[in-house]
CSV table of C-alpha atoms in Angstrom, one decimal:
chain,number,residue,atom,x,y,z
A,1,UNK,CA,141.6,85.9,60.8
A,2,UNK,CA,142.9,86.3,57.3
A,3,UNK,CA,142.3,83.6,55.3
A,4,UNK,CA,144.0,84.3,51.7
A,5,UNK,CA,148.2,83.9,52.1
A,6,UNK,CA,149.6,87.2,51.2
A,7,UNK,CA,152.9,86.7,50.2
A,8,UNK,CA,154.2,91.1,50.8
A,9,UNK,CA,152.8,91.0,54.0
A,10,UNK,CA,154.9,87.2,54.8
A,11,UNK,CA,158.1,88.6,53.5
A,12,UNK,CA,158.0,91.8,55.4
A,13,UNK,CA,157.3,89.3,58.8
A,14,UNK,CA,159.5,86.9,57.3
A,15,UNK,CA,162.5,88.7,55.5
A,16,UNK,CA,164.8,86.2,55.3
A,17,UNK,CA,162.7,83.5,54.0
A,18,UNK,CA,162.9,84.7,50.3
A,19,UNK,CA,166.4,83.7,49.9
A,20,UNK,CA,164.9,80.0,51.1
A,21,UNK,CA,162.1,80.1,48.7
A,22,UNK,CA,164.2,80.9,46.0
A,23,UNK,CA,167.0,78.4,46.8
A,24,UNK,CA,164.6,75.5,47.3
A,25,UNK,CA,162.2,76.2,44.2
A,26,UNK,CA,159.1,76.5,46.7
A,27,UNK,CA,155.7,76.9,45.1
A,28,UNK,CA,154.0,80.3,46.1
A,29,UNK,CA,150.7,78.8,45.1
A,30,UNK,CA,151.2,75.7,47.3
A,31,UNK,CA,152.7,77.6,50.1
A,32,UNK,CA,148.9,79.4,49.5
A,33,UNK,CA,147.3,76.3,49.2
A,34,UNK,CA,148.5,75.3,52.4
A,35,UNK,CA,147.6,78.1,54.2
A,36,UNK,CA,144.3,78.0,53.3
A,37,UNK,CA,144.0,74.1,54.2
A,38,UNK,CA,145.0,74.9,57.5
A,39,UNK,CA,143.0,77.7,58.3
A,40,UNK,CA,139.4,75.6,57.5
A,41,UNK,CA,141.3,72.9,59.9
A,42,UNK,CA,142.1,75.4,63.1
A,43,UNK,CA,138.7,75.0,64.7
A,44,UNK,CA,139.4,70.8,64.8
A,45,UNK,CA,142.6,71.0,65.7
A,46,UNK,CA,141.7,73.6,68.6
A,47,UNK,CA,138.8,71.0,69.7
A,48,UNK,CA,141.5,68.0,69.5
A,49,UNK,CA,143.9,70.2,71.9
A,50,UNK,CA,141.3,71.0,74.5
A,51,UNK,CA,140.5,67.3,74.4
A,52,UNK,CA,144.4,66.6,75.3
A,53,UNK,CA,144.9,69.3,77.3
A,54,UNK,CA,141.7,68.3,79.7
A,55,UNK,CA,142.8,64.6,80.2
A,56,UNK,CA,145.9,65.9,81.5
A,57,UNK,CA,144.4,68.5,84.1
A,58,UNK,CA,143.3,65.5,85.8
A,59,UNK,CA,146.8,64.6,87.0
A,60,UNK,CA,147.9,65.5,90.2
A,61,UNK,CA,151.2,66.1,89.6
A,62,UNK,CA,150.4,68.9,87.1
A,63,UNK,CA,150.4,72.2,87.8
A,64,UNK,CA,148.9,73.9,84.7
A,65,UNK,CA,148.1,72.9,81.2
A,66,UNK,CA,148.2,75.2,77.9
A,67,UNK,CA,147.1,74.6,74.7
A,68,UNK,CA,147.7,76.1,71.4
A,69,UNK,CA,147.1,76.0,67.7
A,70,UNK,CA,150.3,76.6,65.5
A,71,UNK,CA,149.6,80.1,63.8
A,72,UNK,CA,149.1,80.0,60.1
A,73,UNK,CA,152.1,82.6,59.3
A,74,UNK,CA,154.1,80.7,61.7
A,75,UNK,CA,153.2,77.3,59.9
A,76,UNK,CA,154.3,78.6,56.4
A,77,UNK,CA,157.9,79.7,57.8
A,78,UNK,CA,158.4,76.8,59.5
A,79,UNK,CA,157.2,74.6,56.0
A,80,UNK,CA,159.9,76.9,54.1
A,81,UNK,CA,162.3,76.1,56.7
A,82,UNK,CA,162.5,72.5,56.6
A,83,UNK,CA,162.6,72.1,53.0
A,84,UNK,CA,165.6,71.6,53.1
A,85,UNK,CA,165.8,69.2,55.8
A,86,UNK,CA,163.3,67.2,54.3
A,87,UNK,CA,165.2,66.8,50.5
A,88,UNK,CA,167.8,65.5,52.8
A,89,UNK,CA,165.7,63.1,54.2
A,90,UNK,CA,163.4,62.1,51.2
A,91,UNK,CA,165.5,63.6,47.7
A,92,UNK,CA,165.8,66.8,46.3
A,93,UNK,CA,162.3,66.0,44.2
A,94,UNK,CA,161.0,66.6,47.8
A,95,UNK,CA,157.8,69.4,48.2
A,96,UNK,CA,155.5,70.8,51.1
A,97,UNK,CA,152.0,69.9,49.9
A,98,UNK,CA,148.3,70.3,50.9
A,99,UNK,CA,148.3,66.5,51.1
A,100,UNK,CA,151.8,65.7,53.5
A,101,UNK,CA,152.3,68.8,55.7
A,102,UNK,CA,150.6,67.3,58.3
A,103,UNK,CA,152.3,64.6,58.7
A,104,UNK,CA,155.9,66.3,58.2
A,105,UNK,CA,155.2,69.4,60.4
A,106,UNK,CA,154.4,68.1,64.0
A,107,UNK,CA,153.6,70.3,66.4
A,108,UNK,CA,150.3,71.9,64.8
A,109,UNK,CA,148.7,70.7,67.6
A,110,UNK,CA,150.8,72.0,70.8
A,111,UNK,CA,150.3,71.0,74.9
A,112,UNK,CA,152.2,72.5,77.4
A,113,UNK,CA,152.5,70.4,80.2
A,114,UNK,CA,154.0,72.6,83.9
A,115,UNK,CA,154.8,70.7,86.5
A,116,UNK,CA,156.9,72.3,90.2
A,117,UNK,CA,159.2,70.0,90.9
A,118,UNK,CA,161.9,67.9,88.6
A,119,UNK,CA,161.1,64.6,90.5
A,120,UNK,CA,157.1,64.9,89.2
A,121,UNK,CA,158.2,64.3,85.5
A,122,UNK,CA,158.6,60.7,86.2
A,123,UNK,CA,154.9,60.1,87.0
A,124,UNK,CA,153.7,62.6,84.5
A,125,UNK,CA,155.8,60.5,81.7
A,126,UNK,CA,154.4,57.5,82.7
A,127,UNK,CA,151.0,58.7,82.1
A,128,UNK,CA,151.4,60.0,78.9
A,129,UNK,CA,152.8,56.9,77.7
A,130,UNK,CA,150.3,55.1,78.7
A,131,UNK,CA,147.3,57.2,77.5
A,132,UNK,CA,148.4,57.9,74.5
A,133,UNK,CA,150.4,55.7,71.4
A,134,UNK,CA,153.7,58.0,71.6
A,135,UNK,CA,155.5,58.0,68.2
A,136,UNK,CA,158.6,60.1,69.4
A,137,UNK,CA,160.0,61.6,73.0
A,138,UNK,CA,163.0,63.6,73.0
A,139,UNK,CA,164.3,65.2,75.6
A,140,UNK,CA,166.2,69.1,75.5
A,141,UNK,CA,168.8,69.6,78.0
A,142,UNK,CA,171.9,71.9,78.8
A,143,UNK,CA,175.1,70.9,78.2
A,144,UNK,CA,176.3,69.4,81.5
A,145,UNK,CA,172.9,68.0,82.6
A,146,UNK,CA,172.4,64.8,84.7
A,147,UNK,CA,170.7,62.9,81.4
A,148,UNK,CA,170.6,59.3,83.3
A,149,UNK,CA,167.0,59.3,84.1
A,150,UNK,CA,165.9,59.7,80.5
A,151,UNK,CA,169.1,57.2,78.6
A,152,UNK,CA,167.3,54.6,81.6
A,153,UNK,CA,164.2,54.8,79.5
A,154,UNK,CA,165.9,55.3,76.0
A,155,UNK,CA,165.0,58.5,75.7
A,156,UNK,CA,166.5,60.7,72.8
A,157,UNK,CA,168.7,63.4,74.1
A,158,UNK,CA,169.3,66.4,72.8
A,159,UNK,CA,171.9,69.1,74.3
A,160,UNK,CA,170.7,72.5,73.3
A,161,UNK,CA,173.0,75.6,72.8
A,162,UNK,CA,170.2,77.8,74.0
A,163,UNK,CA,170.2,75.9,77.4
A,164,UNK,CA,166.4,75.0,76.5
A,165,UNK,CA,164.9,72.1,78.7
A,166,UNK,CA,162.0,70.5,78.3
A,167,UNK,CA,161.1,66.9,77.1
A,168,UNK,CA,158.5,66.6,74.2
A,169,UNK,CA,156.4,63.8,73.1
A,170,UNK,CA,154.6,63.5,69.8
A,171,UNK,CA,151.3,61.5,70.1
A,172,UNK,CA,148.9,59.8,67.5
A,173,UNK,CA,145.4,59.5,68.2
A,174,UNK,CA,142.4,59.1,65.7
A,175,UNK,CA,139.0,61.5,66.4
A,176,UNK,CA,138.1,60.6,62.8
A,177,UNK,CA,139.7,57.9,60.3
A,178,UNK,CA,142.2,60.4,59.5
A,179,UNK,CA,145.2,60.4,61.9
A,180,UNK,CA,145.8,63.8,64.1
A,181,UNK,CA,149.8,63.9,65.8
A,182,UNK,CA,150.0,66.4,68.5
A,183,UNK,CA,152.8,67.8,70.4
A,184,UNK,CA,153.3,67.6,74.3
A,185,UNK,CA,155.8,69.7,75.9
A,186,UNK,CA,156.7,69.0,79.6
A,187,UNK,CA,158.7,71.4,81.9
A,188,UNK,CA,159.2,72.8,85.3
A,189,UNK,CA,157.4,76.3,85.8
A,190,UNK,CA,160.9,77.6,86.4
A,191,UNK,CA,162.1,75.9,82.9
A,192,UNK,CA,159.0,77.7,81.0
A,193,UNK,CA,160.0,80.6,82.3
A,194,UNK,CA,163.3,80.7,80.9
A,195,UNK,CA,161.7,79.2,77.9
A,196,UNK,CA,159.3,82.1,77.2
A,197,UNK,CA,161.8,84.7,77.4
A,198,UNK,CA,164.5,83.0,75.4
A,199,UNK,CA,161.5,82.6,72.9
A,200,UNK,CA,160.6,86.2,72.8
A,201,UNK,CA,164.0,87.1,72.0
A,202,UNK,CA,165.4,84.6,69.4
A,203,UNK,CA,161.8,85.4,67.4
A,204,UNK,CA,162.8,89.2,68.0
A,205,UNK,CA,166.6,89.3,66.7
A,206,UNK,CA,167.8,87.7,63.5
A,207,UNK,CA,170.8,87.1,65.2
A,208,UNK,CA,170.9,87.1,69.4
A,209,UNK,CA,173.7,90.1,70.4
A,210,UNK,CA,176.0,88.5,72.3
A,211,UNK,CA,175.2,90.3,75.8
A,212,UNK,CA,172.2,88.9,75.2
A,213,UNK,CA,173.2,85.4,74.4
A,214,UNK,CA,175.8,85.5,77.2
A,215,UNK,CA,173.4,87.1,79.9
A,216,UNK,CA,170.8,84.2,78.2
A,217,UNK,CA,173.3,81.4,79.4
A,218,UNK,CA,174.0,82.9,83.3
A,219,UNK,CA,170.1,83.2,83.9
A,220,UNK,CA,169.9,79.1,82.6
A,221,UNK,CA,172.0,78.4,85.0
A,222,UNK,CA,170.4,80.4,87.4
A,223,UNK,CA,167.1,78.3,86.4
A,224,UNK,CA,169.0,75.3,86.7
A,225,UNK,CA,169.8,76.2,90.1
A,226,UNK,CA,166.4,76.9,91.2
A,227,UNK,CA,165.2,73.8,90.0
A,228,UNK,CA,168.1,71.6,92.1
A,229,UNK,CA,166.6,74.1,95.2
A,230,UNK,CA,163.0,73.4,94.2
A,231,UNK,CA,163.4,69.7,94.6
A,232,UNK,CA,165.4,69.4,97.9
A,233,UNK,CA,162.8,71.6,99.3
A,234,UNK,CA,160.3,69.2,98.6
A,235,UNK,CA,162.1,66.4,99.4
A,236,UNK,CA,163.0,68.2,103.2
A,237,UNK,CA,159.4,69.1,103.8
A,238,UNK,CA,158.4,65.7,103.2
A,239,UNK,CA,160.6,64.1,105.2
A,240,UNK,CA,160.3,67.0,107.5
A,241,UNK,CA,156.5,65.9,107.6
A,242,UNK,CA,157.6,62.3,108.0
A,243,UNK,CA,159.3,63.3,111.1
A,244,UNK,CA,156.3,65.0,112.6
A,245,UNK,CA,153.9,62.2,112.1
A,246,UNK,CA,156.7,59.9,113.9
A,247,UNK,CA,157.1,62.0,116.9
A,248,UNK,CA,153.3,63.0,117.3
A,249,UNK,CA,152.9,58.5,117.5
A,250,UNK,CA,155.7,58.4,120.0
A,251,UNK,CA,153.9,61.2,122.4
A,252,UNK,CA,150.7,59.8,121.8
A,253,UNK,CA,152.0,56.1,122.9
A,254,UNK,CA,154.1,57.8,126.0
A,255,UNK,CA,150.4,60.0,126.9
A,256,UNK,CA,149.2,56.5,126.4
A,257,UNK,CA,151.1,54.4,128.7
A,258,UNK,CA,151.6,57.0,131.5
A,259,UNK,CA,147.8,57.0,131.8
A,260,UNK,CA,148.1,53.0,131.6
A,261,UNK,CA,150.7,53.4,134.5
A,262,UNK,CA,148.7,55.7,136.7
A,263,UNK,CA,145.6,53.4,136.6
């Protein structure tokens, strides 16, 4: 891995992010400075991930769990990014430094949490929030989703353009005295799908064409669909199996008593 920030190289990635350095006054030597930081931190963070991501195979109701480590290139957009978010939040004095980028950029650390069927969030929320000390849930949804379920429990929600779902949690812990956040992302296998495609192509157009975008927003609902078809599956094979158990009792008491009666 390269390990020294090379600033050509970024910008030829990165094009548009000059016009952001220059607008926000962004420090090329921090912006190296924090590269550099992050890189001799990877291995940690990669250790602290597998930790996460192994508690959470132990679940039942999980179907697969991924972990992975922001990459550095990636991390230095998104710092130069959310400048300008952040002198919102904090002043216009505000800077990205070796000392706070932790703390302001979240999702360093990242779990992906797939489960099959919608109902199985419920007990895969539950667990999280009470394994970990979770500092922040929101939950991403389509325009036009049934949001009950997470304003019951006071979840944030956010309606996403894109048609994203997918409910993230940021958790503290503490491996050492200094505090690590991670990032746990929870969605059905169909809504990662979706998610890994609409990925591939917002980070592979500056601007989505509109086919794309339009053809994006019929295969959501698409998703959505299969999701809705997922669950009442589930929920007829189960009672289906409920049934089964029922009728094998009642031939097994009538086998039962006509034996009774012949004796």
């Amino acid at each position: 891995m390269i390990t020294d920030f090379n600033l050509d190289e970024f910008l030829l990635k990165y094009p548009y992010t000059l016009k952001l350095i220059e607008e926000n006054k962004i420090d090329i030597a921090t912006l190296s400075s924090i590269y550099e930081d992050y890189i001799t931190h990877m291995d940690a963070y990669q250790n602290h991930g597998d930790f996460i991501a192994n508690i959470l195979r132990s679940q039942e109701s999980i179907h697969t769990v991924k972990s992975r480590m922001k990459e550095p290139d990636r991390l230095i957009e998104k710092v130069i990014r959310k400048v300008a978010d952040r002198k919102l939040k904090y002043g216009e004095e505000f800077q990205f430094t070796v000392e706070n980028y932790k703390d302001e950029i979240n999702d360093l650390i990242g779990i992906r949490v797939i489960h099959i069927f919608k109902e199985q969030w419920q007990e895969i929320h539950e667990y999280i929030v009470s394994t970990w000390n979770v500092i922040e849930i929101t939950a991403n949804v389509r325009e036009g989703d049934n949001v009950d379920v997470f304003k019951n429990l006071d979840i944030e929600v956010r309606s996403r353009a894109s048609g994203y779902r997918s409910v993230h949690y940021l958790v503290e812990f503490y491996p050492t005295n200094q505090r690590v956040i991670a990032e746990i992302q929870v969605r059905t296998i169909f809504e990662e799908g979706y998610g890994e495609i609409d990925h591939r192509l917002r980070y592979s157009h500056i601007e989505i064409p509109e086919i794309l975008k339009s053809n994006l927003l019929l295969f959501n609902r698409i998703i959505g669909s299969a999701d809705e078809m997922a669950s009442l599956i589930n929920i007829l094979s189960k009672e289906w199996c409920e049934k089964e158990v029922t009728y094998q009792r009642i031939i097994e008491e009538q086998r039962l008593e006509i034996e009774r009666l012949k004796k």
